[in-house]
Amino acid sequence: MDDLVPRVAGWLAAARSVTVLSGAGMSTDSGIPDFRGPQGVWTKDPSAQAMFTLQNYVADPAVRVRAWRSRRDHPAWVARPNAAHAAVAALDRRGLLRAVVTQNIDGLHQAAGVAAERVIEIHGTLREAECLGCGRRVPMAEALARVDAGEADPPCLVCRGIQKSATISFGQALVPAVLDAAVAAAHGCDVLVAAGTSLQVQPAASLCDLAQTGGARLVVLNAEPTPYDHQADAVLREPLGTLLPRLLAAA
Ligand SMILES: [Zn+2]
């Protein structure tokens, strides 16, 4: 494994543009639990997944009340970026980062200093609430303040529609413009670094194929095996919090 670090670092050093594809493993060191992993929230409590299904959310006020409580208590509000986020931000400061395409909704890449325009949140963001009726967005803090003030399921202040976090639920389509940006970032980079993602959820997984079709190297950094390991140019399994800084220091 150790001879892979200088080799991958060499690819990064020679690259003009690097795209990072990040998943839950990027934020576990920040105290944000994984959903699908062995210790995942949904693995341990499948009923929690019901909250994230759009149909249940719209149909059942009790699901919405539970979802608002879960948002209020989400670890993202107190989480700090970790060493892996800092390494991605360092890549950005060096002018190498084309984009970070993230499955995470926690906003920690931006908190670590990656320019907001280079963070592509394919699963949306917890930091805003969106009205399912009129599409109006408000800061999540504003919606949560209403929850704290006693509104268990605060409706949109303009149209009284149902509000939800601006995240992609099961049964909800991705935002086409966001998806387009992710595709362009994957297809147009020299190295795609898939970090902390099991690569089992679309469209994140297919971005690996797109990157390789575009001529990029594919580097998979994940604790568990992924379906893309066999076609990756390098696979490293060390914890991201030590691995990413090492790769950057060597590059
Ligand atoms: Zn509305």
Short mmCIF file of C-alpha atoms and ligand atoms in Angstrom, two decimals:
data_model
loop_
_atom_site.label_atom_id
_atom_site.label_comp_id
_atom_site.label_asym_id
_atom_site.label_seq_id
_atom_site.Cartn_x
_atom_site.Cartn_y
_atom_site.Cartn_z
CA MET A 1 0.00 0.00 0.00
CA ASP A 2 2.80 2.40 0.88
CA ASP A 3 4.24 2.49 -2.62
CA LEU A 4 0.80 3.49 -3.87
CA VAL A 5 0.88 6.74 -1.90
CA PRO A 6 3.79 8.29 -3.84
CA ARG A 7 2.33 6.99 -7.09
CA VAL A 8 -1.10 8.59 -6.46
CA ALA A 9 0.63 11.73 -5.15
CA GLY A 10 2.51 11.87 -8.45
CA TRP A 11 -0.73 11.77 -10.40
CA LEU A 12 -2.14 14.58 -8.27
CA ALA A 13 1.02 16.67 -8.69
CA ALA A 14 0.88 16.23 -12.47
CA ALA A 15 -2.84 16.93 -12.73
CA ARG A 16 -4.28 20.19 -13.95
CA SER A 17 -7.63 19.46 -12.43
CA VAL A 18 -8.77 17.03 -9.77
CA THR A 19 -12.36 16.21 -8.94
CA VAL A 20 -13.14 14.76 -5.53
CA LEU A 21 -16.25 12.63 -5.09
CA SER A 22 -17.01 12.42 -1.38
CA GLY A 23 -19.41 10.31 0.63
CA ALA A 24 -20.32 9.62 4.23
CA GLY A 25 -16.83 8.34 5.08
CA MET A 26 -15.54 11.90 4.64
CA SER A 27 -17.60 13.13 7.58
CA THR A 28 -17.56 10.22 10.03
CA ASP A 29 -14.46 11.67 11.75
CA SER A 30 -16.53 14.82 12.29
CA GLY A 31 -19.10 12.80 14.24
CA ILE A 32 -21.69 12.51 11.48
CA PRO A 33 -22.86 8.92 11.21
CA ASP A 34 -22.92 6.92 8.04
CA PHE A 35 -26.39 5.78 6.92
CA ARG A 36 -25.73 2.59 4.97
CA GLY A 37 -22.56 1.19 6.54
CA PRO A 38 -22.37 -1.63 9.11
CA GLN A 39 -22.95 0.87 11.94
CA GLY A 40 -25.26 2.97 9.79
CA VAL A 41 -28.34 4.78 11.01
CA TRP A 42 -30.59 2.97 8.52
CA THR A 43 -28.87 -0.37 9.07
CA LYS A 44 -29.59 -0.22 12.78
CA ASP A 45 -33.05 1.38 12.53
CA PRO A 46 -34.73 0.77 9.15
CA SER A 47 -37.80 2.78 10.24
CA ALA A 48 -35.60 5.90 10.26
CA GLN A 49 -35.39 5.52 6.49
CA ALA A 50 -39.15 6.17 6.23
CA MET A 51 -38.47 9.79 7.12
CA PHE A 52 -36.41 10.16 3.99
CA THR A 53 -39.05 8.84 1.60
CA LEU A 54 -40.83 11.77 -0.05
CA GLN A 55 -44.16 9.95 -0.28
CA ASN A 56 -44.26 9.19 3.46
CA TYR A 57 -43.09 12.67 4.30
CA VAL A 58 -45.89 14.31 2.31
CA ALA A 59 -48.60 11.84 3.39
CA ASP A 60 -47.90 11.58 7.11
CA PRO A 61 -47.72 14.60 9.45
CA ALA A 62 -46.20 12.38 12.15
CA VAL A 63 -43.29 11.57 9.84
CA ARG A 64 -42.74 15.30 9.28
CA VAL A 65 -42.77 16.04 12.99
CA ARG A 66 -40.19 13.31 13.53
CA ALA A 67 -38.11 14.61 10.60
CA TRP A 68 -38.05 18.18 11.99
CA ARG A 69 -36.87 16.88 15.36
CA SER A 70 -34.21 14.84 13.63
CA ARG A 71 -33.03 17.93 11.70
CA ARG A 72 -32.91 19.99 14.87
CA ASP A 73 -30.82 17.31 16.60
CA HIS A 74 -28.61 16.59 13.57
CA PRO A 75 -24.90 16.33 14.45
CA ALA A 76 -24.05 18.62 11.50
CA TRP A 77 -24.94 21.71 13.57
CA VAL A 78 -22.06 21.15 15.94
CA ALA A 79 -19.71 19.24 13.61
CA ARG A 80 -16.34 20.68 12.62
CA PRO A 81 -14.48 19.83 9.40
CA ASN A 82 -11.85 17.14 9.95
CA ALA A 83 -8.37 16.58 8.49
CA ALA A 84 -9.81 15.01 5.33
CA HIS A 85 -11.96 18.07 4.64
CA ALA A 86 -8.90 20.25 5.30
CA ALA A 87 -6.88 18.28 2.73
CA VAL A 88 -9.55 18.84 0.07
CA ALA A 89 -9.56 22.55 0.93
CA ALA A 90 -5.76 22.59 0.56
CA LEU A 91 -6.17 21.09 -2.92
CA ASP A 92 -8.51 23.98 -3.71
CA ARG A 93 -6.02 26.57 -2.42
CA ARG A 94 -3.38 25.06 -4.71
CA GLY A 95 -5.70 25.69 -7.64
CA LEU A 96 -5.99 21.99 -8.46
CA LEU A 97 -9.58 21.36 -7.47
CA ARG A 98 -12.03 21.31 -10.34
CA ALA A 99 -14.88 20.48 -7.98
CA VAL A 100 -15.89 18.40 -5.04
CA VAL A 101 -18.99 16.43 -5.84
CA THR A 102 -20.44 15.36 -2.53
CA GLN A 103 -23.16 13.00 -1.40
CA ASN A 104 -23.01 14.70 2.00
CA ILE A 105 -25.56 17.28 3.09
CA ASP A 106 -23.57 18.69 6.01
CA GLY A 107 -21.82 21.66 4.38
CA LEU A 108 -18.46 20.68 5.89
CA HIS A 109 -16.47 21.08 2.64
CA GLN A 110 -17.46 24.75 2.55
CA ALA A 111 -16.80 25.07 6.28
CA ALA A 112 -13.28 23.75 5.65
CA GLY A 113 -12.71 26.52 3.10
CA VAL A 114 -13.52 25.04 -0.31
CA ALA A 115 -15.05 27.80 -2.45
CA ALA A 116 -18.82 27.33 -2.47
CA GLU A 117 -18.96 27.43 -6.28
CA ARG A 118 -16.77 24.33 -6.41
CA VAL A 119 -18.93 22.25 -4.05
CA ILE A 120 -21.57 20.28 -5.96
CA GLU A 121 -24.06 18.85 -3.47
CA ILE A 122 -25.79 16.11 -5.47
CA HIS A 123 -27.98 15.12 -2.53
CA GLY A 124 -28.74 18.71 -1.55
CA THR A 125 -28.07 20.51 1.70
CA LEU A 126 -29.37 20.35 5.23
CA ARG A 127 -28.57 24.02 5.63
CA GLU A 128 -31.67 25.18 3.78
CA ALA A 129 -35.36 24.32 3.92
CA GLU A 130 -37.42 24.21 0.75
CA CYS A 131 -41.18 24.54 0.23
CA LEU A 132 -42.59 21.59 -1.70
CA GLY A 133 -45.39 23.88 -2.93
CA CYS A 134 -43.75 27.04 -4.24
CA GLY A 135 -40.07 26.09 -4.10
CA ARG A 136 -39.12 28.98 -1.81
CA ARG A 137 -35.94 28.35 0.15
CA VAL A 138 -35.09 29.70 3.58
CA PRO A 139 -32.09 29.12 5.84
CA MET A 140 -32.64 25.96 7.89
CA ALA A 141 -31.83 27.96 11.03
CA GLU A 142 -34.92 30.07 10.37
CA ALA A 143 -37.17 27.00 10.04
CA LEU A 144 -35.64 25.34 13.10
CA ALA A 145 -36.21 28.48 15.15
CA ARG A 146 -39.92 28.03 14.43
CA VAL A 147 -39.69 24.38 15.53
CA ASP A 148 -38.05 25.50 18.76
CA ALA A 149 -40.80 28.09 19.20
CA GLY A 150 -43.43 25.36 19.13
CA GLU A 151 -44.35 24.73 15.49
CA ALA A 152 -43.82 20.98 15.18
CA ASP A 153 -44.15 21.07 11.37
CA PRO A 154 -43.63 24.66 10.22
CA PRO A 155 -45.33 25.38 6.86
CA CYS A 156 -44.08 27.81 4.18
CA LEU A 157 -44.77 31.40 5.26
CA VAL A 158 -45.77 32.37 1.72
CA CYS A 159 -48.03 29.55 0.48
CA ARG A 160 -48.51 27.40 3.63
CA GLY A 161 -47.03 24.45 1.71
CA ILE A 162 -45.06 21.64 3.33
CA GLN A 163 -41.42 22.49 3.97
CA LYS A 164 -38.60 19.97 3.91
CA SER A 165 -34.82 20.16 4.15
CA ALA A 166 -33.36 20.95 0.72
CA THR A 167 -32.00 17.42 0.50
CA ILE A 168 -32.88 14.71 -2.00
CA SER A 169 -35.24 12.19 -0.42
CA PHE A 170 -35.93 8.72 -1.72
CA GLY A 171 -38.53 9.10 -4.46
CA GLN A 172 -37.33 12.61 -5.28
CA ALA A 173 -35.48 13.47 -8.50
CA LEU A 174 -32.02 14.98 -8.44
CA VAL A 175 -31.75 18.60 -9.55
CA PRO A 176 -30.85 18.46 -13.27
CA ALA A 177 -28.50 21.46 -13.21
CA VAL A 178 -26.62 20.02 -10.23
CA LEU A 179 -26.35 16.66 -11.94
CA ASP A 180 -25.06 18.33 -15.11
CA ALA A 181 -22.38 20.12 -13.11
CA ALA A 182 -21.32 16.83 -11.49
CA VAL A 183 -21.11 15.11 -14.86
CA ALA A 184 -18.99 17.94 -16.28
CA ALA A 185 -16.68 17.86 -13.25
CA ALA A 186 -16.20 14.11 -13.55
CA HIS A 187 -15.74 14.07 -17.30
CA GLY A 188 -13.40 17.03 -17.41
CA CYS A 189 -10.85 16.15 -14.71
CA ASP A 190 -7.44 14.44 -14.87
CA VAL A 191 -7.91 12.52 -11.62
CA LEU A 192 -11.14 11.56 -9.91
CA VAL A 193 -10.64 10.81 -6.23
CA ALA A 194 -13.62 8.90 -4.79
CA ALA A 195 -13.22 9.34 -1.04
CA GLY A 196 -15.33 7.78 1.68
CA THR A 197 -18.07 6.59 -0.63
CA SER A 198 -19.20 3.00 -1.10
CA LEU A 199 -20.04 3.84 -4.75
CA GLN A 200 -23.28 1.91 -4.50
CA VAL A 201 -25.67 4.82 -5.04
CA GLN A 202 -26.32 6.45 -8.40
CA PRO A 203 -25.46 8.83 -9.89
CA ALA A 204 -22.30 9.02 -7.79
CA ALA A 205 -21.09 5.62 -8.92
CA SER A 206 -21.52 6.28 -12.64
CA LEU A 207 -19.38 9.43 -12.30
CA CYS A 208 -16.42 7.04 -11.97
CA ASP A 209 -17.19 5.58 -15.39
CA LEU A 210 -17.60 9.05 -16.85
CA ALA A 211 -14.26 10.17 -15.48
CA GLN A 212 -12.46 7.17 -16.92
CA THR A 213 -14.23 7.59 -20.27
CA GLY A 214 -12.91 11.15 -20.27
CA GLY A 215 -9.37 9.86 -19.74
CA ALA A 216 -9.03 10.51 -16.01
CA ARG A 217 -7.35 8.26 -13.48
CA LEU A 218 -9.71 6.83 -10.88
CA VAL A 219 -8.48 6.65 -7.29
CA VAL A 220 -10.73 4.95 -4.72
CA LEU A 221 -10.15 5.78 -1.06
CA ASN A 222 -12.59 3.80 1.06
CA ALA A 223 -12.43 1.57 4.11
CA GLU A 224 -14.70 -1.08 2.55
CA PRO A 225 -14.49 -2.65 -0.91
CA THR A 226 -16.50 -0.89 -3.65
CA PRO A 227 -17.88 -2.13 -6.99
CA TYR A 228 -15.31 0.11 -8.72
CA ASP A 229 -12.18 -1.27 -7.07
CA HIS A 230 -11.42 -3.58 -9.99
CA GLN A 231 -11.40 -0.75 -12.52
CA ALA A 232 -9.70 1.86 -10.33
CA ASP A 233 -6.10 2.85 -11.03
CA ALA A 234 -5.43 2.74 -7.29
CA VAL A 235 -7.38 1.65 -4.21
CA LEU A 236 -6.32 2.72 -0.72
CA ARG A 237 -8.09 1.71 2.50
CA GLU A 238 -6.37 3.80 5.18
CA PRO A 239 -8.54 6.18 7.23
CA LEU A 240 -9.16 9.35 5.21
CA GLY A 241 -8.12 11.64 8.04
CA THR A 242 -4.53 10.44 7.72
CA LEU A 243 -4.49 9.28 4.10
CA LEU A 244 -5.67 12.45 2.34
CA PRO A 245 -3.19 14.73 4.16
CA ARG A 246 -0.39 12.23 3.36
CA LEU A 247 -1.31 12.19 -0.33
CA LEU A 248 -1.38 15.96 -0.46
CA ALA A 249 1.89 16.34 1.42
CA ALA A 250 3.57 13.98 -1.04
CA ALA A 251 2.03 15.62 -4.13
ZN ZN B 1 -44.36 27.87 -0.41
#
